[in-house]
Structures are given as structure tokens and as C-alpha cells.
PDB file of C-alpha atoms in Angstrom:
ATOM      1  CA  UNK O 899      18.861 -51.795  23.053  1.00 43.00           C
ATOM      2  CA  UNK O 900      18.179 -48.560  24.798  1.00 36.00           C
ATOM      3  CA  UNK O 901      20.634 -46.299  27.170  1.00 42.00           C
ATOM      4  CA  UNK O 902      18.671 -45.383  30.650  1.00 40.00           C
ATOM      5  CA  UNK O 903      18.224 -41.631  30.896  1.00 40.00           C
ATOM      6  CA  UNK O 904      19.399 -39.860  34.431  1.00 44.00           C
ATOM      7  CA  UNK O 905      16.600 -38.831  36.105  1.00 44.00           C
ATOM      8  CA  UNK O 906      15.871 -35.151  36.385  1.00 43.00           C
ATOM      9  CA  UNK O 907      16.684 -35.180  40.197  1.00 43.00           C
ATOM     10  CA  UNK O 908      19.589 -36.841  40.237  1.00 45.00           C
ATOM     11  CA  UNK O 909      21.303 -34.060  37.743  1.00 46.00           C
ATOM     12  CA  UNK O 910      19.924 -31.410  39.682  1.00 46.00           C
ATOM     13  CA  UNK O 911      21.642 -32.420  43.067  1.00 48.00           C
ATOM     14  CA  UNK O 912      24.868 -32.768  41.012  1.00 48.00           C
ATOM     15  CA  UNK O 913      24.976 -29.567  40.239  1.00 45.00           C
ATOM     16  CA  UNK O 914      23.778 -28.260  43.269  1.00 49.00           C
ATOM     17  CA  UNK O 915      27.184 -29.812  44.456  1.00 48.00           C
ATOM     18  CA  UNK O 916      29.002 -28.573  41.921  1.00 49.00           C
ATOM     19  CA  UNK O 917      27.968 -25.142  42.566  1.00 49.00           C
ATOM     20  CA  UNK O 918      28.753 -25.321  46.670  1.00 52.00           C
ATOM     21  CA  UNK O 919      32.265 -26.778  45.836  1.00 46.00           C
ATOM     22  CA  UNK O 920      32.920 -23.984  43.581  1.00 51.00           C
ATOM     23  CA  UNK O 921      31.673 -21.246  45.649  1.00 50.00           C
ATOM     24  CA  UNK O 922      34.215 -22.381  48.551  1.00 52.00           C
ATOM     25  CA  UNK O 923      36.969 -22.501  46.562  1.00 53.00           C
ATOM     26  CA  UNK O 924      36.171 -18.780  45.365  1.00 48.00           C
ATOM     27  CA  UNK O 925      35.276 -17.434  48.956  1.00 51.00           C
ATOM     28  CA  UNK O 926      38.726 -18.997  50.336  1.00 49.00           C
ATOM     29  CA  UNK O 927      40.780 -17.182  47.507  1.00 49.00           C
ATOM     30  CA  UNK O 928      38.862 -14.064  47.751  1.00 48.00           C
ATOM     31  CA  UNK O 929      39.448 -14.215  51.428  1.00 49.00           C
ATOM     32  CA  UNK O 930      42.810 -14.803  50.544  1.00 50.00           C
ATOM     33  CA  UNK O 931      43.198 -12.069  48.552  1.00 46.00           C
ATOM     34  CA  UNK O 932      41.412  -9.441  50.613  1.00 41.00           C
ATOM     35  CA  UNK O 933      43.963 -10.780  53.684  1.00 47.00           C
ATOM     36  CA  UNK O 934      46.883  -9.765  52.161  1.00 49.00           C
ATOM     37  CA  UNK O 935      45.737  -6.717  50.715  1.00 41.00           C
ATOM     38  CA  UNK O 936      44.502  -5.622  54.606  1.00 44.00           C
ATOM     39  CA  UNK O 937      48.202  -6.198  55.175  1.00 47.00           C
ATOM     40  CA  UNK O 938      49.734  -5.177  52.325  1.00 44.00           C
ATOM     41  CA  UNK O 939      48.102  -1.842  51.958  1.00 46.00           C
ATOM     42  CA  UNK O 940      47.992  -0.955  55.835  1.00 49.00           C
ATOM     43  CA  UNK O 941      49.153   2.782  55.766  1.00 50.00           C
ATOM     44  CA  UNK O 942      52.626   4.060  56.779  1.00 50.00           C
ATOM     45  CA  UNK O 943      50.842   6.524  59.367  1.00 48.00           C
ATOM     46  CA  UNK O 944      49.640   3.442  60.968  1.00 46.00           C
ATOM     47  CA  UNK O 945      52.829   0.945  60.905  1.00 52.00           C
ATOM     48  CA  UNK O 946      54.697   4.330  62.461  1.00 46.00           C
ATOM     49  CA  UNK O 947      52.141   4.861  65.624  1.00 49.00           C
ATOM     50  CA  UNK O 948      52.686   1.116  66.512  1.00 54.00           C
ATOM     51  CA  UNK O 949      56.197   1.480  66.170  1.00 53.00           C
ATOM     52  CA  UNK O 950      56.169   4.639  68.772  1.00 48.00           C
ATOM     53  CA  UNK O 951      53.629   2.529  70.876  1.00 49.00           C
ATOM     54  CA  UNK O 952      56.026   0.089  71.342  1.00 53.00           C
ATOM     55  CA  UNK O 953      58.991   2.509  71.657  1.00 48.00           C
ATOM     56  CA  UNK O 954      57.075   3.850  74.703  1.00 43.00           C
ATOM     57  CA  UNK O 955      55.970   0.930  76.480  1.00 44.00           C
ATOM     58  CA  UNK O 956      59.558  -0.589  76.747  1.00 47.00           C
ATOM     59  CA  UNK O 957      60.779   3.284  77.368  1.00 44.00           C
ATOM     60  CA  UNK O 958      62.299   3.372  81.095  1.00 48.00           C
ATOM     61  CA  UNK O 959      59.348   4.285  83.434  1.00 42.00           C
ATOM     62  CA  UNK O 960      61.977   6.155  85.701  1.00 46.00           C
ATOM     63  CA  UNK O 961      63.533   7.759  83.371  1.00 54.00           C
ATOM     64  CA  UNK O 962      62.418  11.905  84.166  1.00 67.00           C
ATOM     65  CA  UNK O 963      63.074  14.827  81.289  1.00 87.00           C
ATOM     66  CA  UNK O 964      66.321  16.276  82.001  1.00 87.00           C
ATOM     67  CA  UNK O 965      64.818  19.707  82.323  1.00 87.00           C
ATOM     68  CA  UNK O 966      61.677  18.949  84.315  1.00 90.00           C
ATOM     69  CA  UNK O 967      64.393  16.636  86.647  1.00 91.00           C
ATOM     70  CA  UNK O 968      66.665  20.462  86.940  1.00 93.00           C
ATOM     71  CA  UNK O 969      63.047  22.607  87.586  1.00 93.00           C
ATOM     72  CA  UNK O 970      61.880  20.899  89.850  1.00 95.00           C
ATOM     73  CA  UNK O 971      65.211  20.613  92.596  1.00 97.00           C
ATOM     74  CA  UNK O 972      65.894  23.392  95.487  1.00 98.00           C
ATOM     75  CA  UNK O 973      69.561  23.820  95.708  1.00 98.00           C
ATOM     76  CA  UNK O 974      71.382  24.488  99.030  1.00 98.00           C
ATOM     77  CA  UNK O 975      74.772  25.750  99.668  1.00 98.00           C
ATOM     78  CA  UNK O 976      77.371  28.281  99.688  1.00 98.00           C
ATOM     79  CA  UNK O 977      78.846  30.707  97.411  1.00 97.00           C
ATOM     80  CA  UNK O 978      80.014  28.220  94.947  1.00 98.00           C
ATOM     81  CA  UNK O 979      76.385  27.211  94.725  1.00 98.00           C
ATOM     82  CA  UNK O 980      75.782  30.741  94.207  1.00 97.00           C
ATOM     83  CA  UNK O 981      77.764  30.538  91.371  1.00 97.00           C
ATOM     84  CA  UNK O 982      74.730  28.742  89.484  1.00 97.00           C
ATOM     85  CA  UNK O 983      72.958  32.093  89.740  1.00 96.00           C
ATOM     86  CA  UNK O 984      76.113  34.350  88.897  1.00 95.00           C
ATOM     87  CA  UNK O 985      76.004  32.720  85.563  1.00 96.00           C
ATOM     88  CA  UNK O 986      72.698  33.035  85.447  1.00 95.00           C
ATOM     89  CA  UNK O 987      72.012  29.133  84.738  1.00 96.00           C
ATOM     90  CA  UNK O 988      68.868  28.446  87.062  1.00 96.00           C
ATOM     91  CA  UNK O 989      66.505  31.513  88.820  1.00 95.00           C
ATOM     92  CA  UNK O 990      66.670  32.698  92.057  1.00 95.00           C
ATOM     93  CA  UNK O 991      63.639  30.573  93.145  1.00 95.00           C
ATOM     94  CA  UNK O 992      65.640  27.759  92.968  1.00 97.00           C
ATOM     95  CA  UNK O 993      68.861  28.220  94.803  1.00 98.00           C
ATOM     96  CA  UNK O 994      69.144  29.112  98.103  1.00 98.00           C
ATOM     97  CA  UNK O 995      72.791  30.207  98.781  1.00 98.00           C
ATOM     98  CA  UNK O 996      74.673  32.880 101.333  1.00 98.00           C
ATOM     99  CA  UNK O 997      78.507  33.417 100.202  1.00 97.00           C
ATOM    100  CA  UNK O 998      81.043  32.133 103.073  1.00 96.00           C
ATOM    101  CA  UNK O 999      77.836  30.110 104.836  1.00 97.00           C
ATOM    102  CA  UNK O1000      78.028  26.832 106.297  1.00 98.00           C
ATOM    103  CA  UNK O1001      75.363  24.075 106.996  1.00 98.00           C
ATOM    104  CA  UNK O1002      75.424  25.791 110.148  1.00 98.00           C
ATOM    105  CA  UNK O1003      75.628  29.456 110.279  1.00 98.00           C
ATOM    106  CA  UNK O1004      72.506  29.176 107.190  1.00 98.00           C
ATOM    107  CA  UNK O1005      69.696  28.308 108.938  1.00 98.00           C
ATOM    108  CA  UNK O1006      68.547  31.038 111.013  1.00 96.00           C
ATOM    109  CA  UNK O1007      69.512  33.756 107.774  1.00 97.00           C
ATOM    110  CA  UNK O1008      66.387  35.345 106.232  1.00 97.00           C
ATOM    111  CA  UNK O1009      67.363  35.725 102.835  1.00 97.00           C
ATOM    112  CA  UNK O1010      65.590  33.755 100.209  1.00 97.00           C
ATOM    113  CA  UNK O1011      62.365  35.622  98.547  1.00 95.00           C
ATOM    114  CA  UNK O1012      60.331  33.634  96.040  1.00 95.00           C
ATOM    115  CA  UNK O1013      58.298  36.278  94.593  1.00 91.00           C
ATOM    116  CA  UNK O1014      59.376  40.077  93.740  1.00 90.00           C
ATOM    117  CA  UNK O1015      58.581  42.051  96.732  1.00 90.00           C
ATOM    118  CA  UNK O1016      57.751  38.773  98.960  1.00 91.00           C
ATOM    119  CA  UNK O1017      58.903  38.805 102.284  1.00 95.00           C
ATOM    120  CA  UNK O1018      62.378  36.957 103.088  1.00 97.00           C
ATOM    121  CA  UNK O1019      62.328  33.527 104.422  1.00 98.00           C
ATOM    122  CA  UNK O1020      64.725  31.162 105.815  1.00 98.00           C
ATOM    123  CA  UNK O1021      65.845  27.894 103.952  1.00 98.00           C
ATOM    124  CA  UNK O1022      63.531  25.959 105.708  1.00 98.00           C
ATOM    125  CA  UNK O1023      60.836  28.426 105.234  1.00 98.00           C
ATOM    126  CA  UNK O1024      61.295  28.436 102.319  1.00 98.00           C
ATOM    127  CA  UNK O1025      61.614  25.011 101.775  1.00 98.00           C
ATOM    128  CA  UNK O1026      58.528  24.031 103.294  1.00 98.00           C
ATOM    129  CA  UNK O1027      56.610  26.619 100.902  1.00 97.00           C
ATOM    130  CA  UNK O1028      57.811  25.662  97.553  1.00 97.00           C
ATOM    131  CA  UNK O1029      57.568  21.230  98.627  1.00 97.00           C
ATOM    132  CA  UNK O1030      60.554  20.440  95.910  1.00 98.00           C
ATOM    133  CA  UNK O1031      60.962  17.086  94.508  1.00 97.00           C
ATOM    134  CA  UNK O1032      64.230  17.335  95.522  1.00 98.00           C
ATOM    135  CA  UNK O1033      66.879  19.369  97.928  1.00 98.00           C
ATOM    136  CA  UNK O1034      70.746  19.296  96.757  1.00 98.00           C
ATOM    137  CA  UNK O1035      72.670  20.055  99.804  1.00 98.00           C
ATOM    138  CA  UNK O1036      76.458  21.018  98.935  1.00 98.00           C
ATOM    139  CA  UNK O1037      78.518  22.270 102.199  1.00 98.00           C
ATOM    140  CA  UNK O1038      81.993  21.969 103.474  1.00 97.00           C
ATOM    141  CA  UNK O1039      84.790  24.191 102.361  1.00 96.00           C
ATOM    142  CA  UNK O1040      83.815  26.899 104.645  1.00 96.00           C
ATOM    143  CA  UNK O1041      83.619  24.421 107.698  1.00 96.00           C
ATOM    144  CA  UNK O1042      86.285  22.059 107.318  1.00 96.00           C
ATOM    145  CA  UNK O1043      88.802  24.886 108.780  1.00 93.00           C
ATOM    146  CA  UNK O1044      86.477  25.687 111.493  1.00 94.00           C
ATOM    147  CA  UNK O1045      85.131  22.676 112.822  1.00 96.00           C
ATOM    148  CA  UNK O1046      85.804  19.159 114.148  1.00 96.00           C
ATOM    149  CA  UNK O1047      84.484  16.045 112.455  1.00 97.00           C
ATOM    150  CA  UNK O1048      81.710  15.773 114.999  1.00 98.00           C
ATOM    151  CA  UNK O1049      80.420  18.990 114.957  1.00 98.00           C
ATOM    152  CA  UNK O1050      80.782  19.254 111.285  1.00 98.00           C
ATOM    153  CA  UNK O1051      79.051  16.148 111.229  1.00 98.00           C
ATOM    154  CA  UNK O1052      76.173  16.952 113.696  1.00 98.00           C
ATOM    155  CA  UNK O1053      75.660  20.411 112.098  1.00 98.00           C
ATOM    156  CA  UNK O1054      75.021  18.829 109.116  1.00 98.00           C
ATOM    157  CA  UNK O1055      72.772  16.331 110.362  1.00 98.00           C
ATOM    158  CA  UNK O1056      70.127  19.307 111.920  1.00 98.00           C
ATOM    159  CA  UNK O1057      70.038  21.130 108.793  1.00 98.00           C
ATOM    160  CA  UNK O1058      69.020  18.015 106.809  1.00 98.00           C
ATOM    161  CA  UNK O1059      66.647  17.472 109.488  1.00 98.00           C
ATOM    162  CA  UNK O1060      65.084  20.691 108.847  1.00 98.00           C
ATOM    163  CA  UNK O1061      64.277  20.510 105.931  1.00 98.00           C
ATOM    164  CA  UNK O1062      62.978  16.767 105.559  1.00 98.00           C
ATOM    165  CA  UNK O1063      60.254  18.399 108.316  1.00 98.00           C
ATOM    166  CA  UNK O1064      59.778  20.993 106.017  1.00 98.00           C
ATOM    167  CA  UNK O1065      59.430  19.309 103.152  1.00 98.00           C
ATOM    168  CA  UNK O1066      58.493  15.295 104.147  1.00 98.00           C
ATOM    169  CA  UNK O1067      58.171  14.082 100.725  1.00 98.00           C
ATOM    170  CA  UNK O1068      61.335  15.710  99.000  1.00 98.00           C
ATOM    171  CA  UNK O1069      64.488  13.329  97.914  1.00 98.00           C
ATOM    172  CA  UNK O1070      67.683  14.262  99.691  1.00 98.00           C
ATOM    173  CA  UNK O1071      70.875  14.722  97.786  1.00 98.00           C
ATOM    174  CA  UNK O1072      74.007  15.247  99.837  1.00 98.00           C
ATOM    175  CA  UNK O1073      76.814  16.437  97.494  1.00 98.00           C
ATOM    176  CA  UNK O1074      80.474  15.761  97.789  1.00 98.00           C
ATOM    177  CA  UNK O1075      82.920  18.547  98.409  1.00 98.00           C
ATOM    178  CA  UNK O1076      84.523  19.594  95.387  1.00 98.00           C
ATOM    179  CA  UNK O1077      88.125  19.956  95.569  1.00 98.00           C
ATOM    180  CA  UNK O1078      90.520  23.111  95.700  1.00 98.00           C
ATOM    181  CA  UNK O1079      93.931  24.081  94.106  1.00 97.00           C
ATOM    182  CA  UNK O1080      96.933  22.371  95.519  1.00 94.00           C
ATOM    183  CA  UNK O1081      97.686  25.405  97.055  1.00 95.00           C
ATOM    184  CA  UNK O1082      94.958  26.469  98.484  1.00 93.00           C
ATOM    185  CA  UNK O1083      95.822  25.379 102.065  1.00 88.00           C
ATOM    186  CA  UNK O1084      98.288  28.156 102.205  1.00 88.00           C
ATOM    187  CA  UNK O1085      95.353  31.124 102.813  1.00 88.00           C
ATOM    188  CA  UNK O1086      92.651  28.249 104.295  1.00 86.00           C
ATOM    189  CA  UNK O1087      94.285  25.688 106.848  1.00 83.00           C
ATOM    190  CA  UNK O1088      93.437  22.543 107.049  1.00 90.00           C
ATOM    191  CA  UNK O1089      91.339  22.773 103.938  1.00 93.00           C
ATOM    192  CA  UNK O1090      93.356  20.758 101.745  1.00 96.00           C
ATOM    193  CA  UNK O1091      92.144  17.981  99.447  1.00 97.00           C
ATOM    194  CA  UNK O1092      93.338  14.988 101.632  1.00 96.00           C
ATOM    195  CA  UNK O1093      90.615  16.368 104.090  1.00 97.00           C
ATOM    196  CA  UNK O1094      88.329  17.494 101.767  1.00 97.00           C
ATOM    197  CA  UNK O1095      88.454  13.266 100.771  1.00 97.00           C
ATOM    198  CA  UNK O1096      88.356  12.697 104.248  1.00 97.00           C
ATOM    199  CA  UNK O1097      85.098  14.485 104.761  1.00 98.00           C
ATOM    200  CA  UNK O1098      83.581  13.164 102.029  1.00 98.00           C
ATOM    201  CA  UNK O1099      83.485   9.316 103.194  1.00 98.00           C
ATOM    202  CA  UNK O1100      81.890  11.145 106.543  1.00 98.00           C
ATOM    203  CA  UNK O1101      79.357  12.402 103.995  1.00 98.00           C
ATOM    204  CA  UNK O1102      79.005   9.573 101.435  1.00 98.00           C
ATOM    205  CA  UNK O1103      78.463   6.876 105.067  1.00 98.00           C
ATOM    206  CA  UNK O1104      76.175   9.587 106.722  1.00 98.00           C
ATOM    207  CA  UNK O1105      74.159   9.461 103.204  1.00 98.00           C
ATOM    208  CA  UNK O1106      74.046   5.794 103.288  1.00 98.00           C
ATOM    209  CA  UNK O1107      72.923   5.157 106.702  1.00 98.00           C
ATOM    210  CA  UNK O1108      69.897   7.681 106.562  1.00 98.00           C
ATOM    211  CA  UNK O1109      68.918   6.530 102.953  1.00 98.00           C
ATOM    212  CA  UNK O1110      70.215   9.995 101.199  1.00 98.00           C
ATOM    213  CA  UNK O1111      71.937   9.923  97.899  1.00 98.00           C
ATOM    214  CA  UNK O1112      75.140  10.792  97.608  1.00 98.00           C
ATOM    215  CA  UNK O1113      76.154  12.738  94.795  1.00 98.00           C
ATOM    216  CA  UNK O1114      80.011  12.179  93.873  1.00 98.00           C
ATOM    217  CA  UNK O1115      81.410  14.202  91.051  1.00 97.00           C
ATOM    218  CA  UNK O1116      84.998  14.539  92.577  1.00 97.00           C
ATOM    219  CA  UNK O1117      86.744  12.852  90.252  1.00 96.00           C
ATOM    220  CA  UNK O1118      85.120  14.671  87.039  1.00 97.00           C
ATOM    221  CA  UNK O1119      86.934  18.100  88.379  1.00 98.00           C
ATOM    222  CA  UNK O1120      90.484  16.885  89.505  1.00 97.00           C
ATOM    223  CA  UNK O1121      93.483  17.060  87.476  1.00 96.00           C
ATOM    224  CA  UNK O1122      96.076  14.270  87.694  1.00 94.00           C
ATOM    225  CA  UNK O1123      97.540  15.075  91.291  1.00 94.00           C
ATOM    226  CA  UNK O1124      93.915  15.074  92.888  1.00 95.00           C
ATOM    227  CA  UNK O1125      93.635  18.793  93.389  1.00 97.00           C
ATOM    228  CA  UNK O1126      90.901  21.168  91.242  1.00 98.00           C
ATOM    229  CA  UNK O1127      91.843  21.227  87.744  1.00 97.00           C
ATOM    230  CA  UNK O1128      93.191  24.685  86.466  1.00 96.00           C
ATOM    231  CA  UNK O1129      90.173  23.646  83.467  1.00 97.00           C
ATOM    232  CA  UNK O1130      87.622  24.361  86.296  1.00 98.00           C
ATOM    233  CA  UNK O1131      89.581  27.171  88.407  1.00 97.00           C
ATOM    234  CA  UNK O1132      87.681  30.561  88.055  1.00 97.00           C
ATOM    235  CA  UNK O1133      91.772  31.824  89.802  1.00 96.00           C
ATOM    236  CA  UNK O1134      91.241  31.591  93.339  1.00 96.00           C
ATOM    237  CA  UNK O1135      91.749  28.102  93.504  1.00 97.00           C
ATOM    238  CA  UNK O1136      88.174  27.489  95.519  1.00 97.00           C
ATOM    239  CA  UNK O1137      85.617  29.036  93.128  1.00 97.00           C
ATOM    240  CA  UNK O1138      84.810  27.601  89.803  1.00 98.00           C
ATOM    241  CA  UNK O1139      84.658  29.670  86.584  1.00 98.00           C
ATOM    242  CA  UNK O1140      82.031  29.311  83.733  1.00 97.00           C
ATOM    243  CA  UNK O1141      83.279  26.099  82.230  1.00 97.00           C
ATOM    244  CA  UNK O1142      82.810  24.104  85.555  1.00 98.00           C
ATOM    245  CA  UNK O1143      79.170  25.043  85.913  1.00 98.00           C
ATOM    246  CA  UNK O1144      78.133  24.512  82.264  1.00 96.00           C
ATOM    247  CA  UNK O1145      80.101  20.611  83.106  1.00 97.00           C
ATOM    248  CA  UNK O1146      78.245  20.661  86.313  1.00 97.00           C
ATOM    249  CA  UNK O1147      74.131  21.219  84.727  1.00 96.00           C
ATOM    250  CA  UNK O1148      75.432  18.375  82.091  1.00 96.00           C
ATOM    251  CA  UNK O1149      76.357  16.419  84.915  1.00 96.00           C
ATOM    252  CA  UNK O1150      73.259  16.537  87.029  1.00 96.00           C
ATOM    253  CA  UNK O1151      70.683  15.865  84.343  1.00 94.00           C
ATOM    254  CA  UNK O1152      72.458  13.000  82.755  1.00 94.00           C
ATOM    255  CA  UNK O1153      73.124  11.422  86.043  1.00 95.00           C
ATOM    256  CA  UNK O1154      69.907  13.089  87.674  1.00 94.00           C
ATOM    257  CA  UNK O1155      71.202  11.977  91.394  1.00 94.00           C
TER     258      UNK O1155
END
């Protein structure tokens, strides 16, 4: 009795297969292993730039740096307008304001110079040379007591005309009238806050039938009975002291009308 003997060929193709079955098992766990260490050891620096890349692609694409938004407007009004300049909170450059003016009696004043030693140039010259992204218009305590609702109305109208041929491509902001002290009337007739309201939905419908924004802050600056708040009152019951305009710059680049 005898026991066969495998032949040579046969035991070399089992171990051939052997061999291949063991090599796959060791390239899947190395593979394995290498994986998770790509993962594992994947450097803060890198985890924190995807986490700002993502920040900024959901970020609000309209959404304009508060002091870029503030450089880059043209302000246009009267002497509480000017007040931005008494208190030194934006340069000349940018506000273009004549104490006692109105949207009328403005225009044709040479006035504004946008370089030391320039010569002087009216708003809409003026306008037209700088191109602003944006004009804030803010009128009406000076006219109200010397002019109807249409001619108020129409006066308004030509200067806003002006300057949108001056400067096509600029974004109009019409600002509401800010109120006065309840007792204000007494020295200015007729300009009392029921009118001052009153004006302001002639404003706030002109603004929405020409596509203008209109910028109402009214309510921020009244006290309880509707008038200007003694908080805001620089004592003369129409101009505003340093609190208000401090209020006012918060205001405009949180909204950013």
C-alpha cells in the first residue's frame, strides 16, 4: 500500500493562490489604514480655510462694508446735513450742504470744491464729476413754510432730475424730514410735525413711483408725543446736537438705504 504524492504543479498553483489571497487582504487594510490616517491627520490650517470657504460662499452677496457703503455716498441737503461736517464725521468731498437752502434755492449756488484750491461747482457739477454710488437727498424744513405742496413737490422733482443726468448710474435716496420740537411752530409757521408727516407720505409716494428709496428714520428721533426728542435737540428745537448724528452714521450703515 502506497499514498500518491501531489504533483509538483499542483502545490505550486496552491500557493500561488495562497499568496494572491493574502496580498488582498493586506492591500485592503493598508488602504484602510492609510484612509483614515489622510483624514485623521488632515491639518487644522486646512479644516479652518474650508470652514471660511464655506462661511463666504453662503455670506450675503449684497451685503456692502459699512464703511465702503458711507465713502462712497454724496450727501445733499441743508444745514442739518451740514451738521455731518460740523462734527467733523465725513469730509467735505462728500456733503454738499448750504445752511437755510432748499431743494430749490441750491441748485444754481456755486459752492462745493472737491480739491484745495479747485474751482467751486454747483451740486450737479459736482455731482456729475465725482459719479457716486449713491446721492442722499434730505430737504424740507426750510420749504414747508414757504411753499405749497405742488411746488414743494415739483421743486423737488427737478433737483432729483439733475442730478440722475449728472450722475445716470447713482442710487437715489430721498430722506424723510426729521421732526422739530413741539414748539417749534411758534418762530417757523406751518412747520409743525403734523406737516412735517404730511410731507413725508408726499415724499415716501414720490419715492415709490420713480423707483427711489425712501429713507424713514422718523420714528428713531421722536419722543412719545411725536415731536424731536430733547435726546436729539442740539436747543433750538430744529438742529440736532452730537448725539443725533453719531445715532444717525449707526443708522445708515446698518440699514445702508
Amino acid at each position: 500500500m502506497y499514498h500518491k504524492l501531489s504533483s509538483p504543479t499542483k502545490g505550486r498553483r496552491s500557493l500561488k493562490t495562497s499568496l494572491l489571497v493574502l496580498l488582498t487582504i493586506c492591500t485592503l487594510c493598508l488602504t484602510g489604514t492609510l484612509s483614515g490616517c489622510s483624514q485623521s491627520s488632515q491639518s487644522p490650517s486646512v479644516k479652518l480655510a474650508e470652514e471660511e470657504t464655506e462661511e463666504a460662499s453662503s455670506a450675503d452677496p449684497n451685503e456692502v462694508d459699512a464703511e465702503y457703503y458711507l465713502g462712497e455716498t454724496v450727501f445733499v441737503g441743508d444745514s442739518r446735513t451740514n451738521g455731518l461736517l460740523t462734527y467733523q464725521l465725513l469730509p467735505p468731498e462728500q456733503v454738499f450742504a448750504i445752511d437755510g437752502s432748499t431743494q430749490k434755492s441750491i441748485r444754481d449756488q456755486e459752492f462745493i470744491q472737491l480739491e484745495p484750491n479747485g474751482e467751486y461747482l454747483t451740486v450737479k457739477e459736482a455731482v456729475e464729476e465725482r459719479q457716486p454710488h449713491r446721492i442722499l437727498i434730505a430737504f424740507g424744513v426750510n420749504a414747508i413754510p414757504l411753499m405749497s405742496e405742488e411746488e414743494f413737490m415739483d421743486e423737488y422733482d427737478i433737483l432729483v432730475d439733475e442730478l440722475t443726468e449728472a450722475s445716470p448710474d447713482s442710487k437715489i435716496v430721498i430722506q424723510c424730514i426729521l421732526p422739530v420740537a413741539w414748539w417749534k411752530h411758534e418762530s417757523m409757521p406751518y412747520l409743525t410735525n403734523e406737516n412735517i408727516d404730511h410731507f413725508n407720505g408726499l415724499l415716501k409716494d414720490y419715492a415709490e413711483e420713480n423707483g427711489y428709496t425712501f429713507f424713514d428714520i422718523s420714528d428713531h428721533f421722536k419722543g412719545e408725543d411725536g415731536s424731536l426728542s430733547a435726546e436729539f435737540d442740539a436747543g433750538d428745537g430744529l438742529h440736532f446736537n452730537q448725539s443725533f448724528y453719531h445715532e444717525y452714521i449707526e443708522l445708515l450703515m446698518t440699514e445702508q438705504p
